[in-house]
Coordinates of C-alpha atoms in Angstrom, one line a residue:
X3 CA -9.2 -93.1 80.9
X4 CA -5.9 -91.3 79.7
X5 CA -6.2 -89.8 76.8
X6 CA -3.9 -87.6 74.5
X7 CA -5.7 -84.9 75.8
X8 CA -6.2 -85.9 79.7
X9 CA -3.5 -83.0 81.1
X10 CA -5.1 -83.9 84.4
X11 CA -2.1 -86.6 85.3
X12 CA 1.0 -85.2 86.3
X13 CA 2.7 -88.0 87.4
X14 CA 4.2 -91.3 85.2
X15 CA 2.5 -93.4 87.4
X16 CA -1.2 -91.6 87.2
X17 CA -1.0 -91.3 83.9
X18 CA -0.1 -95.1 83.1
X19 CA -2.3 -96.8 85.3
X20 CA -5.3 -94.5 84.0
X21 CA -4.6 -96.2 80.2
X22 CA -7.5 -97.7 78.7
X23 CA -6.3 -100.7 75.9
X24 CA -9.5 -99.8 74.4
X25 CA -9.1 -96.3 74.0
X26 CA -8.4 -94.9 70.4
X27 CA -7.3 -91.4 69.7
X28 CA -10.1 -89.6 68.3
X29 CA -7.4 -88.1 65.2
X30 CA -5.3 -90.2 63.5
X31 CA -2.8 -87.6 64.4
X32 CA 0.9 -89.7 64.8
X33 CA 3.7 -88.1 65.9
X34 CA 6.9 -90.6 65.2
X35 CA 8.1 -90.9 61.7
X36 CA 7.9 -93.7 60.0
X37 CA 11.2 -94.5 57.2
X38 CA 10.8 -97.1 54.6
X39 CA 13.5 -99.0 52.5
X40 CA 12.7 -98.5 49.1
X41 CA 13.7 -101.4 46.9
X42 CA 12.8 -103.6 43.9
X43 CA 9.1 -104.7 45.5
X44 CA 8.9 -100.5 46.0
X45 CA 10.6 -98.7 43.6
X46 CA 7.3 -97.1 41.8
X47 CA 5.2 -94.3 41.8
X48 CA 2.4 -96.6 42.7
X49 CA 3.9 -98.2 45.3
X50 CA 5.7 -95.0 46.7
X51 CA 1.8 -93.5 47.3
X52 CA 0.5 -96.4 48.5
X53 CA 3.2 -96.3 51.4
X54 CA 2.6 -92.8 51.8
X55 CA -1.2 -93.1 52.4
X56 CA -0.3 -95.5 54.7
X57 CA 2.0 -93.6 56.9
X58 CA 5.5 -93.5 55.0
X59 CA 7.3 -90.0 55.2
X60 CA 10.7 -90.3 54.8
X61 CA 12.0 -92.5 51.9
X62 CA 15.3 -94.2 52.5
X63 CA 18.0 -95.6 49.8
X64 CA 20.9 -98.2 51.0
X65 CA 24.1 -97.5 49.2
X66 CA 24.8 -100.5 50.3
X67 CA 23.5 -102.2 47.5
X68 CA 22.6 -101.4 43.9
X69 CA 24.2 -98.9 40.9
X70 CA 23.8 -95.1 40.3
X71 CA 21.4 -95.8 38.0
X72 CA 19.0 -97.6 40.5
X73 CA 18.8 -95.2 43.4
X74 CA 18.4 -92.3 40.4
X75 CA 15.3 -94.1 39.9
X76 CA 13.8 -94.0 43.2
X77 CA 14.8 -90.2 43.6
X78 CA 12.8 -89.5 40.2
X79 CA 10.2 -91.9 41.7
X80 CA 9.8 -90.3 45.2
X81 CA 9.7 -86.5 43.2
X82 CA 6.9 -87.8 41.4
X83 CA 5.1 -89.7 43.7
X84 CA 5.7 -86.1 46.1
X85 CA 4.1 -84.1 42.8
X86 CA 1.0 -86.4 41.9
X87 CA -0.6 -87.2 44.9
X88 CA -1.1 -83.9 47.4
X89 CA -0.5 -84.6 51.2
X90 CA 2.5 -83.9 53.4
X91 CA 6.1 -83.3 51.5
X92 CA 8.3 -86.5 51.2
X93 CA 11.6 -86.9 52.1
X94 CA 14.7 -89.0 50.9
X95 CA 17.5 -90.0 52.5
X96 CA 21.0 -91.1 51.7
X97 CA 22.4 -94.5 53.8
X98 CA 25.6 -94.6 53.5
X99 CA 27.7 -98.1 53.3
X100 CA 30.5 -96.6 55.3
X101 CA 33.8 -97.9 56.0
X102 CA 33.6 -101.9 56.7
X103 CA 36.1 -104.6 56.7
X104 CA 35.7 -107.7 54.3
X105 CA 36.8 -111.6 53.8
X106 CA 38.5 -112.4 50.4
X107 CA 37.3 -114.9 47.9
X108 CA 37.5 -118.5 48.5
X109 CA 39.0 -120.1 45.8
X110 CA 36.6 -120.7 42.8
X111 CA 34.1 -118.7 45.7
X112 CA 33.2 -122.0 47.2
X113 CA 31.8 -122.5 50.6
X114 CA 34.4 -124.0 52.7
X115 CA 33.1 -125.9 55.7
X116 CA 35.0 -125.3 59.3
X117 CA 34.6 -127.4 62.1
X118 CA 34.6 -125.7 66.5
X119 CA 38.2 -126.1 67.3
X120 CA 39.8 -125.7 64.1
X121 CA 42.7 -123.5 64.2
X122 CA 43.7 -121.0 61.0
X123 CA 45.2 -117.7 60.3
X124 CA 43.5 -114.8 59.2
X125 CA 46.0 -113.0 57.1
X126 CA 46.4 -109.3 55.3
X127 CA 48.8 -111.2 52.9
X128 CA 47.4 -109.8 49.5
X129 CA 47.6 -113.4 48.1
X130 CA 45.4 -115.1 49.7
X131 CA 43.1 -111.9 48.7
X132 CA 41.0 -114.7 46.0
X133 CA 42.7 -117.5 47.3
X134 CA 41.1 -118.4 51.0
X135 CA 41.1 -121.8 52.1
X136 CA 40.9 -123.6 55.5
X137 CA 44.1 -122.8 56.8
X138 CA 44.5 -119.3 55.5
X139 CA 41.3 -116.4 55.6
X140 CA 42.2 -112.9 54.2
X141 CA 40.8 -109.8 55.9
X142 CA 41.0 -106.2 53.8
X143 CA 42.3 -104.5 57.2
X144 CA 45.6 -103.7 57.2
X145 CA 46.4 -102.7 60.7
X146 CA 44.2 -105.7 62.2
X147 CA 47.2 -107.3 64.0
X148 CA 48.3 -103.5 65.0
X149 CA 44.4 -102.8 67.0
X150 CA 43.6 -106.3 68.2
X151 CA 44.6 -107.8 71.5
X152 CA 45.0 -111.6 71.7
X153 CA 42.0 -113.3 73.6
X154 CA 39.9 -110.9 71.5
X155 CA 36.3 -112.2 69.5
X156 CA 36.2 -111.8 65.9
X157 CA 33.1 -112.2 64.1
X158 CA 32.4 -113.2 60.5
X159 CA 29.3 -113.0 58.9
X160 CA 27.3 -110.8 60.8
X161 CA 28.6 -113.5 63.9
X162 CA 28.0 -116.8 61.8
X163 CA 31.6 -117.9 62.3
X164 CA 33.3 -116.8 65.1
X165 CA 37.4 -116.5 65.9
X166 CA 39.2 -116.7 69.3
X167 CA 42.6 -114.5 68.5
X168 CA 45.5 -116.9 69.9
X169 CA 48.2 -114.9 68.6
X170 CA 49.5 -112.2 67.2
X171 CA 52.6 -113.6 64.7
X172 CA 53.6 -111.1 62.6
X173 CA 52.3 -108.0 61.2
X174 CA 50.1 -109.6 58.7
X175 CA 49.1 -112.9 60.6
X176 CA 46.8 -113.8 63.3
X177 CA 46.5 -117.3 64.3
X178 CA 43.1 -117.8 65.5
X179 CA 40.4 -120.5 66.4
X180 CA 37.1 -121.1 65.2
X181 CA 34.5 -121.2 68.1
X182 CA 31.7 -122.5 66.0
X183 CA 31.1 -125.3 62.9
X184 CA 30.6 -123.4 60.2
X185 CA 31.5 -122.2 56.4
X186 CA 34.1 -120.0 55.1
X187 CA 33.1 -117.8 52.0
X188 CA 33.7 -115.0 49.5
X189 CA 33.2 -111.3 50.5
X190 CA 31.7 -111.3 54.1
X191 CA 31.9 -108.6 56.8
X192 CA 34.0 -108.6 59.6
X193 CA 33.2 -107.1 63.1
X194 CA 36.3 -106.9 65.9
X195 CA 33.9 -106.1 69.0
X196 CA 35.9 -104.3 71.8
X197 CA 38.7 -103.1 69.3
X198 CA 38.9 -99.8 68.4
X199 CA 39.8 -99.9 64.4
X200 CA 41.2 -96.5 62.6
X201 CA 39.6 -96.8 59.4
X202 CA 39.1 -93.4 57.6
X203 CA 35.6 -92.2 58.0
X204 CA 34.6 -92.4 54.3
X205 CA 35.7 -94.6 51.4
X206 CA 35.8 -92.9 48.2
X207 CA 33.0 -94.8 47.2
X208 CA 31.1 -93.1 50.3
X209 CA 32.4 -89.8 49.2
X210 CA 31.2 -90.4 45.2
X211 CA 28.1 -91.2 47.0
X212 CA 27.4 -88.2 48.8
X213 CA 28.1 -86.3 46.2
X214 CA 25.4 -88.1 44.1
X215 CA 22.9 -87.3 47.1
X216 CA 24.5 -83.6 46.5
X217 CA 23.9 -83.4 43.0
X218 CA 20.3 -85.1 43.4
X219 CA 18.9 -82.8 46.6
X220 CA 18.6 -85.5 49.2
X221 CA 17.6 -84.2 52.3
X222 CA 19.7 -86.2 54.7
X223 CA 22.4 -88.8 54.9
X224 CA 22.6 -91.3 57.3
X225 CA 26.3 -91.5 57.9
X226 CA 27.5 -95.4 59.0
X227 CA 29.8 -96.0 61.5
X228 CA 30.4 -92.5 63.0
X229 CA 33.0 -93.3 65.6
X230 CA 34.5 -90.0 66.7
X231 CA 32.7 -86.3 66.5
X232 CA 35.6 -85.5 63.6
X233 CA 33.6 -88.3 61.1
X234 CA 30.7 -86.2 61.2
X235 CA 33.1 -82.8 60.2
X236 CA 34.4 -84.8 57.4
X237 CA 31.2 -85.9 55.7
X238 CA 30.5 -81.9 56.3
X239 CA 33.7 -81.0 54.2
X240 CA 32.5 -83.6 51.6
X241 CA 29.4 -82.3 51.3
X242 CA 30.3 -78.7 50.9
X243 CA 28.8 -75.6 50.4
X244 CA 26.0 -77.1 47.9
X245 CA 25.1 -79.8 50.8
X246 CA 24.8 -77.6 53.2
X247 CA 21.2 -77.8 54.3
X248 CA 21.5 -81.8 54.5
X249 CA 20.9 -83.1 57.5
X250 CA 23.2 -85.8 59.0
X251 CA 22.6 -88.5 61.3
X252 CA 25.0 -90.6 62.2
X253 CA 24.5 -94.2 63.1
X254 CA 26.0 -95.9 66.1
X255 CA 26.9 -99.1 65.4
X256 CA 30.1 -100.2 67.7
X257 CA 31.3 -99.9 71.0
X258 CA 33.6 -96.8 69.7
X259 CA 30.8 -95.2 68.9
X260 CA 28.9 -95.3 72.0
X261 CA 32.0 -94.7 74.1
X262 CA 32.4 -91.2 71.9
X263 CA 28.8 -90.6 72.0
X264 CA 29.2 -87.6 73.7
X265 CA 31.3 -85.7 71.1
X266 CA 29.8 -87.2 68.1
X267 CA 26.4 -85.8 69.6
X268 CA 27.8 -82.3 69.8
X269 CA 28.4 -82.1 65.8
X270 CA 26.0 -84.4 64.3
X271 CA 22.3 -83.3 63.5
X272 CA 20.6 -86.8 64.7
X273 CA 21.4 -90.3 65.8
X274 CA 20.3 -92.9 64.7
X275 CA 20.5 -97.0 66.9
X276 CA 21.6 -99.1 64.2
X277 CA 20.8 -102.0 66.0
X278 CA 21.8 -104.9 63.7
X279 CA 25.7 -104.3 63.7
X280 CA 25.6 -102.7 67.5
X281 CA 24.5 -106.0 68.4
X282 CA 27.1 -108.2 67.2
X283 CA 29.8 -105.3 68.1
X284 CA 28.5 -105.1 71.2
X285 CA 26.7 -108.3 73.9
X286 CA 23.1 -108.2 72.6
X287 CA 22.3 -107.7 76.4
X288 CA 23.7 -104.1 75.9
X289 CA 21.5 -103.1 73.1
X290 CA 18.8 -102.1 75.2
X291 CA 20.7 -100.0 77.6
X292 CA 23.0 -98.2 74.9
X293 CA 19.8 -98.0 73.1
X294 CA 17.6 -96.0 76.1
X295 CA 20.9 -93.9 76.9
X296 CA 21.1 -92.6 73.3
X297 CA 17.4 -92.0 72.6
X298 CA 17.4 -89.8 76.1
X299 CA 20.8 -87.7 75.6
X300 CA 19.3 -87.4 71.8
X301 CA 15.9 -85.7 73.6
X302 CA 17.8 -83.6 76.1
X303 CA 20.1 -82.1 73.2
X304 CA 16.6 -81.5 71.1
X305 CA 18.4 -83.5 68.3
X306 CA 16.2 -86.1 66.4
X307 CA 16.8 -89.7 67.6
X308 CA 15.8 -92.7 65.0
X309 CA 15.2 -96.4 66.1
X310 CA 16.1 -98.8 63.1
X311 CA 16.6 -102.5 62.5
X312 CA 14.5 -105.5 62.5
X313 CA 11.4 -104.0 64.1
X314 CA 8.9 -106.0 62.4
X315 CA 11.3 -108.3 60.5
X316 CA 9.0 -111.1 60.7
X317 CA 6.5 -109.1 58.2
X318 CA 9.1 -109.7 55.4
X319 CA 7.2 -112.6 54.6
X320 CA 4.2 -112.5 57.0
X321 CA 1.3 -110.6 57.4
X322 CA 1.2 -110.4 61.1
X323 CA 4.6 -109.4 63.0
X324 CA 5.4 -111.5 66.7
X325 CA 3.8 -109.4 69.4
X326 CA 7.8 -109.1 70.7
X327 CA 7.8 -106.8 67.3
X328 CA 5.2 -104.9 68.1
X329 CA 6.2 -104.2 71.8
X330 CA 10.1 -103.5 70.6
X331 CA 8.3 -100.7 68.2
X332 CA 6.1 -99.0 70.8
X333 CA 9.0 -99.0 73.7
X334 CA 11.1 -97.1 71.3
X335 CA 8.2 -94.7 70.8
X336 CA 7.8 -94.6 74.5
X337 CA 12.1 -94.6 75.1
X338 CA 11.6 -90.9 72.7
X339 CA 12.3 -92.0 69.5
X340 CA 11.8 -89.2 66.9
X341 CA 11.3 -91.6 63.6
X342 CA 11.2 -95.8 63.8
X343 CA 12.7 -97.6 60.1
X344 CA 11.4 -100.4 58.4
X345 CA 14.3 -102.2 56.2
X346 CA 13.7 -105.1 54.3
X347 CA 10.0 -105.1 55.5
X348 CA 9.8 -102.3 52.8
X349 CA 12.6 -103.1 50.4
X350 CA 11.9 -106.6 49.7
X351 CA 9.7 -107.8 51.8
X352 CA 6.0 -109.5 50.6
X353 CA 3.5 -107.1 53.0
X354 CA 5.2 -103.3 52.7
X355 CA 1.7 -101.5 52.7
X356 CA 0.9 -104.1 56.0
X357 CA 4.3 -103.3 57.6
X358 CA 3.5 -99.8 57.6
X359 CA 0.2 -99.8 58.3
X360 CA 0.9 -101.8 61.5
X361 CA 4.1 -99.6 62.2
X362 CA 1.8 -96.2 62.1
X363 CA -1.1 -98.2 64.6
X364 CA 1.8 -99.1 67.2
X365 CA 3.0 -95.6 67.2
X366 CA -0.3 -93.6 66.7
X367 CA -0.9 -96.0 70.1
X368 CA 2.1 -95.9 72.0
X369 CA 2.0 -92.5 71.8
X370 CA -1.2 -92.0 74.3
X371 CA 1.0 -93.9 76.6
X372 CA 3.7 -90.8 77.3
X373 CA 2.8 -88.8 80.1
X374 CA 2.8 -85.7 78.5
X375 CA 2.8 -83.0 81.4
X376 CA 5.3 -84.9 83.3
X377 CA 7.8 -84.9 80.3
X378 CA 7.6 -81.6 80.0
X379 CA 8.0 -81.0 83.5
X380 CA 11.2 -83.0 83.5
X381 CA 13.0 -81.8 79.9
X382 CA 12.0 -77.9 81.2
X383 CA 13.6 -78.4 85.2
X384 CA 16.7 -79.8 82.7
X385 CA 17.5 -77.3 80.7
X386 CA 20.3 -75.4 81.3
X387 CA 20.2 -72.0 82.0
X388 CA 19.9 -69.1 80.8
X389 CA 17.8 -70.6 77.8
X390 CA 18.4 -68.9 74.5
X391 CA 15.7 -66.7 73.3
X392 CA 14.7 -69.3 70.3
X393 CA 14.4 -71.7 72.6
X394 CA 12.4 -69.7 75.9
X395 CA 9.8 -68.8 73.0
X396 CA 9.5 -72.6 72.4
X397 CA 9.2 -73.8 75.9
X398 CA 6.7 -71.3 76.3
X399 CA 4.4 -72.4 73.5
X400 CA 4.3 -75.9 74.6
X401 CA 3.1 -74.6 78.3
X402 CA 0.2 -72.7 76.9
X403 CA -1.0 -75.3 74.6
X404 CA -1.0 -77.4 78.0
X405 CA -2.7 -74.8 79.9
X406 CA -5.1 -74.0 77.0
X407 CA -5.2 -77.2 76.1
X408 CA -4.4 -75.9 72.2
X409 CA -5.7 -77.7 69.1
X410 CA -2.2 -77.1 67.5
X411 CA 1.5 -74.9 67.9
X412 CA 1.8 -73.1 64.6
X413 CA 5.2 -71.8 63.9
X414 CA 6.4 -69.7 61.3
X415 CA 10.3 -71.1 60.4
X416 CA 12.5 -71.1 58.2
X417 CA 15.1 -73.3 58.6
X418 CA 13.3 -75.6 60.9
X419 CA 14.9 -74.8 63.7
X420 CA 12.2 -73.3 65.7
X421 CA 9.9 -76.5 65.2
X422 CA 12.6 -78.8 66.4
X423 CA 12.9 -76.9 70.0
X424 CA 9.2 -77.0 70.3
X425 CA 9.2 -80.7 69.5
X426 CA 12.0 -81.1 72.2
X427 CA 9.4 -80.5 75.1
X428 CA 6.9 -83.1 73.7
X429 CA 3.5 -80.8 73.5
X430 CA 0.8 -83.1 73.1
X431 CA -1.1 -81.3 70.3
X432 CA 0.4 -81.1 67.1
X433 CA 2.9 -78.6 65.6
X434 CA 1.9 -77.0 62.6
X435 CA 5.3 -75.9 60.6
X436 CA 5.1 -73.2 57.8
X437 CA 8.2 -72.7 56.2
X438 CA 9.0 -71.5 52.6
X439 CA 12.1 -73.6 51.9
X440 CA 11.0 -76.8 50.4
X441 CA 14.0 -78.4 52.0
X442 CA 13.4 -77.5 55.6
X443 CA 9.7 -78.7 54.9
X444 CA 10.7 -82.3 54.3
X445 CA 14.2 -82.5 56.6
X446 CA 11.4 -81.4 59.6
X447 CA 10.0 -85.2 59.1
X448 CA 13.0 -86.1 61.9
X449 CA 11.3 -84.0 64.7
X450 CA 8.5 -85.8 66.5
X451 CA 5.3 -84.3 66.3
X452 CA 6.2 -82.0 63.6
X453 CA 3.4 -81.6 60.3
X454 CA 6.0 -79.4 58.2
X455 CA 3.7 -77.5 55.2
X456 CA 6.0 -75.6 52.6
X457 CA 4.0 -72.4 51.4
X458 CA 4.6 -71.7 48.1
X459 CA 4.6 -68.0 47.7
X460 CA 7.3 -66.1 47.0
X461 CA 8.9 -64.1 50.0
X462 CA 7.4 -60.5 49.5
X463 CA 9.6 -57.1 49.4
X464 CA 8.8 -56.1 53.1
X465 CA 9.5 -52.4 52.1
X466 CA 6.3 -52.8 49.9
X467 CA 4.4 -55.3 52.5
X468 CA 3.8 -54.8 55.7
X469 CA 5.3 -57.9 57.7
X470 CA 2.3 -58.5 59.7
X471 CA 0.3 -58.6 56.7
X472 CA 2.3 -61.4 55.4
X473 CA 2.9 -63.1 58.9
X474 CA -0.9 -63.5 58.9
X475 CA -1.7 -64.7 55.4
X476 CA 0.6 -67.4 56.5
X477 CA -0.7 -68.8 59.8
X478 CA -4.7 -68.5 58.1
X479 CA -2.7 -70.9 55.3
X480 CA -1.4 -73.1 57.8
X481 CA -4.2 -73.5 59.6
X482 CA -6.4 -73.9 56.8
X483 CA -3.9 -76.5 55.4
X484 CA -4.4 -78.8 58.8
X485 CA -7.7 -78.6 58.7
X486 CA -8.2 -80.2 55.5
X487 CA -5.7 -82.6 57.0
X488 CA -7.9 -83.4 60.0
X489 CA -5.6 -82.5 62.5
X490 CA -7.4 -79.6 63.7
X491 CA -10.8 -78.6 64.2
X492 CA -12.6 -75.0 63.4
X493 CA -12.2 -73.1 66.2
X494 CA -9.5 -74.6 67.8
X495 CA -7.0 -72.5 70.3
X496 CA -3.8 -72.2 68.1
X497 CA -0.5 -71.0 69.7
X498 CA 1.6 -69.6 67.0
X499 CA 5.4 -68.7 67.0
X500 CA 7.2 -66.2 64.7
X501 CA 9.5 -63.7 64.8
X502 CA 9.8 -59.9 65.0
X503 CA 11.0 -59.9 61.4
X504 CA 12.2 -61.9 58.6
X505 CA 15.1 -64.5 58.4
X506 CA 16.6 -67.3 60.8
X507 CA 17.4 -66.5 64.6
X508 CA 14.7 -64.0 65.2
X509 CA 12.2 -66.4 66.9
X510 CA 10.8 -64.3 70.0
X511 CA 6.7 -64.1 69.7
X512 CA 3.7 -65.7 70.9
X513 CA 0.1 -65.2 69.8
X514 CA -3.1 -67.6 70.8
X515 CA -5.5 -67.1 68.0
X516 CA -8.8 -69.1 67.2
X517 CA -8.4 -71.3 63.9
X518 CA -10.4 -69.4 62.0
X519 CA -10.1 -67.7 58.6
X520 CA -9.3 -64.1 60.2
X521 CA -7.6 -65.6 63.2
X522 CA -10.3 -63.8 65.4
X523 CA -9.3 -60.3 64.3
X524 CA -12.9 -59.2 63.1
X525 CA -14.0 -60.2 66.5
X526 CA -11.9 -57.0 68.1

């Protein structure tokens, strides 16, 4: 039977065909993060806990949707849920709404039916802006008739209604056909699939936004429609000097977006597939491949990767998810998926605590399925070379918890950094992250396999006290504090990383010590 800990399978093949469907790992040690969508059925303490005992570890707010004064309350709520009830650090993230393109209002906002085969124009003409009607449909986007190409789809609705672009008339008119019966109403989203748009990366509500998230210490924003690497600069300059340490991930959610993946990689701190509009932007065919292709460059770059939309949609109103659901959730955990999101499950839906529950079984399960050894074989014959110091160090931890077959990877960080290169190779014993900056300790949520602890002392004058003094009250701390989580075991062969001295960058020490109180020392 393969097991988490069977190192004895080198190949993908060995390794699959030794699974056992009856086989449960012996620690109820996960490794993918699990985001929830806190809204009105979750916006309490209570509730917050609950979804934390269940698996919940990074708490996620849609700007999309509700006032100031609303996603204040489930910052205060998540603090305070973070502060009563002891266990692994919480985090919060921002979702941006990002820039979008809208319908007007029909008149009076009524719903007007359309019929396959009608023909209309959709028009920038400001007024028709609250005055749409069968033969005329306002867009917000100026420069449509500029970026689109006649013969091109446009979709309305998330893809409800959809147009056939006929012509081009002027610079405000398109005249287009409608593919499907339908209604025309107030205020929907447009997608052009296939059409590159140029809208700015941020609104100014988006920008007012971030700065809320600024003001409030969120610990990451994830950015919407990132189409070129110079979005992800801008939401940098927005978030200045005071938003430094938030991370961003930018979600991909149109075919401009995959084309520039490359460069967006290069400057944003995660990706995330935002699957719903990447489906209607792009053939629903596709989703899969762009899907696989993103998760993998993610892994090679050792940049967090985060699966999102409708993964167990079906529990928004049932218990039980389709077993489609269920398989979609594990093959992202198996494709390399740092983190998968729950949406409305969590925000709205009737069975939150089920959702996640069932979210943290798939993964806790899935996991046993990676082939460990041949991962790392893989990700470390990939590498470019010469590797940086940081990284070497990293590498070389995750070999000797393989070869020692380690209880844990304990690493001494402080701004995550370290952890996130070790989680890059995929070891399959936990890693153990001591950090004393509290936001590094909840950010670290993105990096599979990573338990992030934040220590609370004070950093001590090192001209008083000696560093290896305080380098090993640390790791005794660390170790201590996953023991009382059940992740490790008295005894246990620990790998630890730190550095030579204080401070990022100087990552470039290993040490295999027993998990014990003294680390082993009063055995020398």
């Amino acid at each position: 039977m393969a097991s988490s800990l069977d190192l004895d399978s080198r190949t993908r093949f060995e390794w699959l065909s030794g699974l056992n469907t009856e086989y449960r790992p012996s620690r109820n040690y996960r490794r993918t993060s699990i985001i929830g969508t806190i809204g009105p059925k979750t916006n309490s303490v209570e509730q917050i806990n609950i979804l934390r005992k269940a698996g919940l570890n990074i708490v996620r707010m849609n700007f999309s949707h509700g006032s100031y004064e609303y996603h204040q309350s489930v910052i205060d709520h998540a603090k305070e849920a973070e502060r009563i009830q002891t266990g692994r650090p919480l985090a919060v993230a921002l979702d941006t709404k990002g820039p979008e393109i809208r319908t007007g209002n029909t008149v009076g906002d009524e719903d007007i039916p359309i019929a396959a085969g009608a023909e209309l124009n959709i028009t920038t003409d400001d007024k028709y802006a609250t005055s749409c009607d069968a033969k005329n449909m306002y867009v917000d986007y100026k420069n449509i008739t500029k970026v689109i190409e006649k013969g091109r789809i446009i979709y309305v609705d998330d893809g409800v209604l959809s147009f056939e672009v006929l012509d081009i008339k002027d610079e405000q008119t398109l005249h287009v056909r409608c593919l499907n019966n339908g209604k025309i109403s107030s205020k929907k989203g447009v997608n052009l699939p296939k059409t590159d748009i140029d809208l700015p990366p941020l609104s100014e509500k988006d920008k007012n936004d971030l700065r809320f998230g600024v003001k409030n210490g969120v610990d990451m924003v994830f950015a919407s429609f990132i189409r070129r690497g110079s979005d992800v600069r801008t939401i940098r300059e927005v978030l200045g000097e005071d938003g430094k340490d938030i991370q961003i991930i930018s979600k991909i959610e149109n075919q401009q977006g995959v084309n520039n993946f490359d460069e967006i990689l290069r400057e944003t701190d995660g990706v995330m597939v935002a699957r719903g509009d990447l489906g209607i932007e792009i053939p629903p065919a596709q989703v899969f491949i762009a899907q696989k292709m993103m998760i993998t460059k993610c892994n090679l770059a050792g940049k967090p990767a985060i699966c999102a939309t409708q993964m167990l949609e079906s529990m928004t109103y049932n218990p039980r998810p389709t077993r489609a659901e269920v398989s979609d959730v594990g093959n992202a955990v198996l494709d390399g998926a740092d983190c998968v999101m729950l949406s409305g499950e969590t925000a709205k839906g009737n069975y939150p605590k089920e959702a996640v529950t069932m979210m943290h079984e798939t993964c806790l399960l899935a996991e046993v399925a990676i082939p460990y050894v041949n991962v790392f074989d893989e990700m470390r014959s990939l590498v470019p070379k010469p590797v940086a110091t940081t990284e070497s160090c990293a590498m070389a931890a995750v070999s000797a918890s393989l070869e020692q077959k380690a209880g844990a990877i304990l690493v001494l960080t402080t701004s995550g950094n370290t952890a996130r290169l070790i989680s890059k190779y995929r070891p399959v014993c936990p890693i153990l992250m001591v950090t004393r900056s509290e936001a590094a300790s909840r950010y670290s949520h993105l990096y599979r396999g990573v338990y992030p602890f934040f220590f609370p002392e004070a950093k001590p004058d090192f001209n008083k006290t000696n560093w290896q003094v305080d380098v090993d009250k640390r790791i005794s701390w660390g170790i201590a504090q996953a023991i009382k989580l059940d992740v490790l075991s008295k005894g246990d062969v620990v790998i630890c990383v730190q550095g030579w001295r204080g401070g990022m960058g100087h990552t470039n020490t290993l040490r295999i010590v027993p998990a014990e109180e003294d680390l082993g020392l009063s055995q020398q």
